[in-house]
Amino acid sequence: MEWANQLCENRQFGSKMTDSKYFTTTKKGEIFELKAELNSDKKEKKKEAVKKVIASMTVGKDVSALFPDVVNCMQTDNLELKKLVYLYLMNYAKSQPDMAIMAVNTFVKDCEDANPLIRALAVRTMGCIRVDKITEYLCEPLRKCLKDEDPYVRKTAAVCVAKLHDINAQLVEDQGFLDTLKDLISDSNPMVVANAVAALSEIAESHPNSNLLDLNPQSINKLLTALNECTEWGQIFILDCLANYTPRDDRESQSICERVTPRLSHANSAVVLSAVKVLMKFMEMLPKDLDYYSTLLKKLAPPLVTLLSAEPELQYVALRNINLIVQKRPEILKHEMKVFFVKYNDPIYVKLEKLDIMIRLASQANIAQVLAELKEYATEVDVDFVRKAVRAIGRCAIKVEQSAERCVSTLLDLIQTKVNYVVQEAIVVIKDIFRKYPNKYESVIATLCENLDSLDEPEARAAMIWIVGEYAERIDNADELLESFLEGFHDESTQVQLQLLTAIVKLFLKKPTETQELVQQVLSLATQDSDNPDLRDRGYIYWRLLSTDPVAAKEVVLAEKPLISEETDLIEPTLLEELICHIGTLASVYHKPPSAFVEGSRGVMHKRLPARTGSGESTESPDVGTAAGGSAPEAAPSIIPSQGDLLGDLLNLDMAPPTTSGPPPPTTGMQMGGMDLLGGGLDSLLGGDIGGSPAMGAGFGAAPAVMPASLNAPVGGGLGDLFDLGGVGMPMGAYIPPKIVWLPAMKAKGLEISGTFARRAGVIQMELILTNKAMSVMTDFAIQFNRNSFGLAPAGPLQVLTPLGPNQTIEVSLPLSTVGPVMKMDPLNNLQVAVKNNIDVFYFSCQYPISMLFVEDGKMERQVFLATWKDIPNDNESQFQIKDCHLNSDAASSKLQGSNIFTIAKRTVEGQDMLYMSIKLSNGIWVLAELRVQAGNPNYTMTTIRRSGSSLKMLTFFTCAACTLTSLCCCCMDLMLSQYNT
Amino acid sequence: MSASAIFILDLKGKVLISRNYMGNMDMNKVDHFMPIMMRMEEDADSSPLVTHGSAHFLWIKHRNLYLVAMTKKNANAALVYSFLYKMVEVFKEYFKELEEESIRDNFVTVYELMDEVMDFGFPQTTDSKILQEYITQQGHKLDVGAPRPPATVTNAVSWRSEGIKYRKNEVFMDVIESVNLLVSATGSVLRSEIVGSIKLKVVLSGMPELRLGLNDKVLFEITGREKSKTVELEDVKFHQCVRLSRFENDRTISFIPPDGESELMSYRLNTTVKPLIWIESVIEKFSHSRVEIKVKARSQFKSRSTANNVAIMVPVPSDVDSPKFKTSTGSCKYLPEKSAVQWNIKSFPGGKEYMMRAHFGLPSVESTELEGRRPITVNFEIPYFTVSGIQVRYLKIIEKSGYEALPWVRYITQSGDYQLRTN
């Protein structure tokens, strides 16, 4: 082999022979020769020999037999030689595990070399030697390197931890390397921080429950600081890690967004995309009326457009992601249609993606331009591209009604070109246009029929047959046309056969006199001469229908068809949200969740879907809530089909009844959930619920908020309905609000649901009354909750065992658990529910009284109470008055106890009774209250403060929501007392 | 986010060199790559991402090489592609050109570089100037002067080493604007875009602190100097040396520049400008006999500027013969390999209009192959002129040693993707 030498004169390195000479020995007995050379005394010869070995390895020859000889060269003072030997080791250690041990000593020694380059090289290489036996010898050197004075060594060691973890996770944990790695996030050197983050993310990805990336505002701050200083790659590691964080509230979310936005100006497209991911996720938490929100929207468009000037592969990734972004937030790019116009020299994969986005952005404002472009594309030569362009014209017609006429005439022009595949595509889309706009464009049928013979693709043939059958009454020779297809019935694809069968039956029902023979022919072809079960079944059904009840047949076959939706190919909202969390990654390119293509990630990687209650798969990564965190229902973009508006998350839930057996989700989930739940904007809860009490809404404890006297002002939700209760007394039991209608029959195809919540013997019950107001029997009931603030979830299936006949009513009690997935709701006690029956899935939302969550062991020790009361900062305190309550303090105390509000102590000062009370919520939050009752004064003053359960961390999470939560409990108590009062 | 392994393949799919970064995948899986590519090519399909079972291949092509990253995880695809391009850049800095031969000729260095630029799938240092400080092709004795990792590798300033010295301190700036244009067959401008770039050649000692002042509209609005002529930059991208948060705050472009040549920033403007060179064309095809082409080119910029090396490419059918040309200026050439006529005009002053006529014969037997309607493309460059009106107002250079340094600025406008569709 002769390798040209002209390149050997390398600018920086002076002239020397090129490495290609090492590839040239192909003689027999080469191994022996090499062995001799490797053991030579001359250093230069040794080095040359190792190079030859590596060259052989490179071209795929097996040189593992030389293992001991090469390893002998390891102890050298020549850096280049050392690197080569290391390279050899990485390749062959696995095949020679016993001999690989020989290398350990040198590694250990090199890890203590004076030159940081050598130390790092050693630690880097030894991590790549995936031999179990060796790994334990490497722990000590690694430990030293993690604390090395040189950042170059530390950054290399950080990555080595991830390598070692991949080989032996247990070892890494036992040795405490994970903690050291976490410490490196606070390292002074940005490169070390970036690599530590990368290593931790990598480990966390394979161990989603490890809670490794325990991100909190402090660590986030460190990351954001390092973000400004590290290399472009480091910035990507950090941004990708940030994307897993769930900010506590919209303020934190905004401040992170502000610090991430400058990255949009980075020259590296990958940095830009990772920044876009963080922003798209955190934006969810920002209130839409915030000025900053719209500023951010505006800032996102230019960098996305600039990505289209990158290399074609990066353009492709960008376009696939833009496709997601325009579905999620169409407003970002709605004015940028032109940048997606196809250029002649774009690679085909870029062209096709651009086309897709053009259709998504098509609107009345730009449709003229879009159509002109699409028409241009439809006359190109690239078949796939042309087809998609033709299809796109049809989609525009369906999407923008005003353009339908122009689209149809454009399609007719294209049909006139007689280019076969263009005609076929056009017919397929015209069928959809007919369905979308019935009785409008049927005049073109004649033109279509002219092209009948040229159709050779099943989809086009089926579409044409559908058109003929559907409009049989307007086509004089419909029977002839269909008959012509019938000749080769058995050679057609199933799609065409089924369509033909239906079309002829339609024809028969419309023109029975002339087509009896034809229909008999097709029925016999379908039922007697076909092996296809679908075809036969359909044939028999038609036959039976036609022979027994032609009127019914007409009703079935010629039934009015539902309109087709405007948007096609929309990604289902739950998946879309998950994919938004994966912007820039393969998932976003495939438009598939990682679990669909990454082995061993089933049930692990889902960033979005709520876990089924109690099933074993309830493992959510801590970041679950992020995208959903702030996604109040109204955040669903208009592009999502109407159903998705209310309860996007529930849409795709499998409605299988939950089982009670599985283990509860990990407690970490609960804690993280706590964070979610305390995101900002909780104030609105009070503002909304206690109708006219602005002081409460804004009430942060300082000024005692006064409850309005007329408490039966319009109040929403379960709490409010109490006031209608009148004198229904429940002296000692827990307070149960009356049942109200949650789902009116007219919204649920005849199913009416009313209900309430109760706490009985420590179990939260959802008590439902299901009424069937429809004409048909309802069966197969199932229920599912969306994630909610306190993790409420059905603890068992919905027990509706017998079918529910028309006008029947059934009362069901559904026990609830509080171990479900958590997401902050607005208002806090809002619960979104999906109920399924044999007819459809229905959605509604209701609000539960917070008192339902007060647990029985909520009685705090007196000493603890005293200490805690003093500990809790004033910020967490809120005060208000309960008016017109004529109970004395003892009566009030005993009534409240019925709802698990326990009196710890009572003090009487100057004729005023002070009751000290404690409440514990199901998620471990404590609320302490002081109730002052003045004899003879019907107005109570109440002070509540609140602290979290065991963990101090929780305390910080809860601080911002403290007032809201305590106020909520106040209201609740107020309501109870008022109720007993009247 | 990681690539498990990276391969460099020749055109036939043979592995020239590879590096297994994570050790969690079978390296032989790469053998499936080329057959999949061939199958896709047969279907006239193409995708930068191909899959075989659980293996995903992300690839780019450079000259006669494929650079392929293999992963089985949900890798950050944007990162992988931009890393592969970065690798090409690094190799080009080292070997002048990256092709099959340069890989063979330098395999030891290639291995060393692959070891250094990525670790366990995480890209590390990819700045070739810094890499060259410690990865060289000379065999080093460890005791004497063996290279150490330059502090630069892990520094916050990872693109410039300390201790650089020049006798004469200068900075050369090139402001280059490319005009992208897409015109429909009916002559309406579909898209017009200016992509600008500011390139630096830095010959400065020490660790200089630079500040660049442009007539940026947003900046002028902040500082209340709205009267002056300004440019509204739609999207700006910076070299990583520029402090992005500073720019975000007060639009100051401040940085410690890399030594030597680099692209400091790029920007994009959507302001519609009059197309600098306007083309009107009539291409008449008389089947089985001839094609007649009439092209009129008009320069629509001020007459004191001149466009140089104007080349207008007019597409013709692939089976034409016997070309004949007539031009009012410049010369014409038929390029059969590109199925186009190239009309060259060395110097094209502003406000002028030139004509070209071409005549071709067509064979009597028509080719069955369908031909796409390719656009007319135009290449040109106009020196001392920026179409956006962008100006460098100042470049402040401060170094603690206090030397004086001179900044030099050049402006040039050139054609980017300049396409006019034909009928």
CSV table of N, CA and C in Angstrom, one decimal, chain A residues 8-61:
chain,number,residue,atom,x,y,z
A,8,CYS,N,2.6,15.0,4.9
A,8,CYS,CA,3.4,14.7,6.1
A,8,CYS,C,4.1,16.0,6.6
A,9,GLU,N,4.2,17.0,5.7
A,9,GLU,CA,4.8,18.2,6.2
A,9,GLU,C,3.8,19.0,6.9
A,10,ASN,N,3.7,18.7,8.1
A,10,ASN,CA,2.7,19.4,8.9
A,10,ASN,C,3.2,20.7,9.4
A,11,ARG,N,2.4,21.7,9.3
A,11,ARG,CA,2.8,23.0,9.7
A,11,ARG,C,3.5,23.0,11.0
A,12,GLN,N,2.8,22.5,12.0
A,12,GLN,CA,3.3,22.7,13.4
A,12,GLN,C,4.4,21.7,13.7
A,13,PHE,N,4.5,20.7,13.0
A,13,PHE,CA,5.2,19.6,13.6
A,13,PHE,C,6.5,19.2,12.8
A,14,GLY,N,6.8,20.1,11.9
A,14,GLY,CA,8.0,19.8,11.1
A,14,GLY,C,7.8,18.6,10.3
A,15,SER,N,8.8,18.3,9.5
A,15,SER,CA,8.6,17.1,8.6
A,15,SER,C,9.0,15.9,9.2
A,16,LYS,N,8.3,14.8,9.0
A,16,LYS,CA,8.7,13.5,9.4
A,16,LYS,C,7.9,12.5,8.6
A,17,MET,N,8.2,11.3,8.6
A,17,MET,CA,7.5,10.3,7.9
A,17,MET,C,6.1,10.2,8.5
A,18,THR,N,5.1,10.0,7.6
A,18,THR,CA,3.7,9.9,8.1
A,18,THR,C,3.5,8.5,8.8
A,19,ASP,N,2.4,8.4,9.5
A,19,ASP,CA,2.1,7.2,10.2
A,19,ASP,C,1.7,6.1,9.3
A,20,SER,N,1.4,6.4,8.1
A,20,SER,CA,0.8,5.4,7.2
A,20,SER,C,1.8,4.2,7.0
A,21,LYS,N,3.1,4.5,7.2
A,21,LYS,CA,4.0,3.3,7.0
A,21,LYS,C,3.8,2.2,8.0
A,22,TYR,N,3.1,2.5,9.1
A,22,TYR,CA,2.9,1.5,10.1
A,22,TYR,C,1.9,0.5,9.6
A,23,PHE,N,1.1,0.9,8.6
A,23,PHE,CA,0.1,0.0,8.1
A,23,PHE,C,0.6,-1.1,7.1
A,24,THR,N,1.9,-0.9,6.8
A,24,THR,CA,2.3,-1.6,5.6
A,24,THR,C,2.7,-3.1,5.8
A,25,THR,N,3.1,-3.4,7.0
A,25,THR,CA,3.6,-4.8,7.1
A,25,THR,C,2.4,-5.8,7.1
A,26,THR,N,2.4,-6.7,6.2
A,26,THR,CA,1.3,-7.6,6.1
A,26,THR,C,1.9,-9.0,6.0
A,27,LYS,N,3.1,-9.2,6.3
A,27,LYS,CA,3.8,-10.5,6.1
A,27,LYS,C,3.3,-11.5,7.1
A,28,LYS,N,3.6,-12.7,6.8
A,28,LYS,CA,3.3,-13.8,7.8
A,28,LYS,C,4.3,-13.7,8.9
A,29,GLY,N,3.9,-14.2,10.0
A,29,GLY,CA,4.9,-14.2,11.2
A,29,GLY,C,5.1,-12.8,11.8
A,30,GLU,N,4.2,-12.0,11.4
A,30,GLU,CA,4.3,-10.6,11.8
A,30,GLU,C,4.3,-10.5,13.4
A,31,ILE,N,3.4,-11.2,14.0
A,31,ILE,CA,3.2,-11.2,15.4
A,31,ILE,C,4.5,-11.5,16.1
A,32,PHE,N,5.2,-12.5,15.6
A,32,PHE,CA,6.5,-12.9,16.2
A,32,PHE,C,7.5,-11.7,16.1
A,33,GLU,N,7.5,-11.2,14.9
A,33,GLU,CA,8.4,-10.0,14.7
A,33,GLU,C,8.1,-8.9,15.7
A,34,LEU,N,6.8,-8.6,15.8
A,34,LEU,CA,6.4,-7.5,16.7
A,34,LEU,C,6.8,-7.8,18.1
A,35,LYS,N,6.6,-9.1,18.5
A,35,LYS,CA,6.9,-9.5,19.9
A,35,LYS,C,8.4,-9.2,20.2
A,36,ALA,N,9.2,-9.6,19.2
A,36,ALA,CA,10.7,-9.3,19.4
A,36,ALA,C,11.0,-7.8,19.5
A,37,GLU,N,10.3,-7.1,18.6
A,37,GLU,CA,10.6,-5.6,18.6
A,37,GLU,C,10.1,-5.0,19.9
A,38,LEU,N,8.9,-5.5,20.4
A,38,LEU,CA,8.4,-4.9,21.7
A,38,LEU,C,9.3,-5.1,22.8
A,39,ASN,N,10.0,-6.2,22.8
A,39,ASN,CA,10.9,-6.6,23.9
A,39,ASN,C,12.3,-6.0,23.7
A,40,SER,N,12.5,-5.2,22.6
A,40,SER,CA,13.8,-4.7,22.3
A,40,SER,C,14.3,-3.8,23.4
A,41,ASP,N,15.6,-3.6,23.5
A,41,ASP,CA,16.1,-2.7,24.5
A,41,ASP,C,16.1,-1.3,24.0
A,42,LYS,N,16.0,-1.1,22.7
A,42,LYS,CA,16.0,0.3,22.2
A,42,LYS,C,14.6,0.9,22.3
A,43,LYS,N,14.6,2.0,22.9
A,43,LYS,CA,13.3,2.7,23.2
A,43,LYS,C,12.6,3.0,21.9
A,44,GLU,N,13.4,3.5,20.9
A,44,GLU,CA,12.8,4.0,19.7
A,44,GLU,C,12.2,2.8,19.0
A,45,LYS,N,12.8,1.7,19.0
A,45,LYS,CA,12.3,0.5,18.3
A,45,LYS,C,11.0,0.0,19.0
A,46,LYS,N,11.0,0.1,20.3
A,46,LYS,CA,9.9,-0.3,21.1
A,46,LYS,C,8.7,0.5,20.7
A,47,LYS,N,8.9,1.9,20.6
A,47,LYS,CA,7.8,2.8,20.3
A,47,LYS,C,7.3,2.5,18.9
A,48,GLU,N,8.2,2.3,18.0
A,48,GLU,CA,7.8,2.0,16.6
A,48,GLU,C,6.9,0.7,16.6
A,49,ALA,N,7.4,-0.3,17.4
A,49,ALA,CA,6.6,-1.5,17.4
A,49,ALA,C,5.2,-1.3,18.0
A,50,VAL,N,5.1,-0.5,19.0
A,50,VAL,CA,3.8,-0.3,19.6
A,50,VAL,C,2.9,0.4,18.6
A,51,LYS,N,3.5,1.3,17.8
A,51,LYS,CA,2.7,2.0,16.8
A,51,LYS,C,2.2,1.0,15.8
A,52,LYS,N,3.1,0.1,15.4
A,52,LYS,CA,2.6,-1.0,14.4
A,52,LYS,C,1.5,-1.8,15.0
A,53,VAL,N,1.6,-2.1,16.3
A,53,VAL,CA,0.5,-2.9,16.9
A,53,VAL,C,-0.8,-2.1,16.9
A,54,ILE,N,-0.7,-0.8,17.2
A,54,ILE,CA,-1.9,0.0,17.2
A,54,ILE,C,-2.5,0.1,15.8
A,55,ALA,N,-1.5,0.2,14.8
A,55,ALA,CA,-2.0,0.3,13.4
A,55,ALA,C,-2.8,-1.0,13.0
A,56,SER,N,-2.2,-2.1,13.5
A,56,SER,CA,-2.9,-3.4,13.2
A,56,SER,C,-4.3,-3.4,13.8
A,57,MET,N,-4.3,-2.9,15.1
A,57,MET,CA,-5.6,-2.9,15.8
A,57,MET,C,-6.6,-2.0,15.1
A,58,THR,N,-6.1,-0.9,14.5
A,58,THR,CA,-7.0,0.0,13.8
A,58,THR,C,-7.6,-0.6,12.6
A,59,VAL,N,-6.8,-1.4,11.9
A,59,VAL,CA,-7.4,-2.0,10.7
A,59,VAL,C,-8.2,-3.3,11.0
A,60,GLY,N,-8.3,-3.5,12.3
A,60,GLY,CA,-9.1,-4.6,12.7
A,60,GLY,C,-8.5,-6.0,12.9
A,61,LYS,N,-7.1,-6.0,12.9
A,61,LYS,CA,-6.5,-7.3,13.1
A,61,LYS,C,-6.4,-7.6,14.6
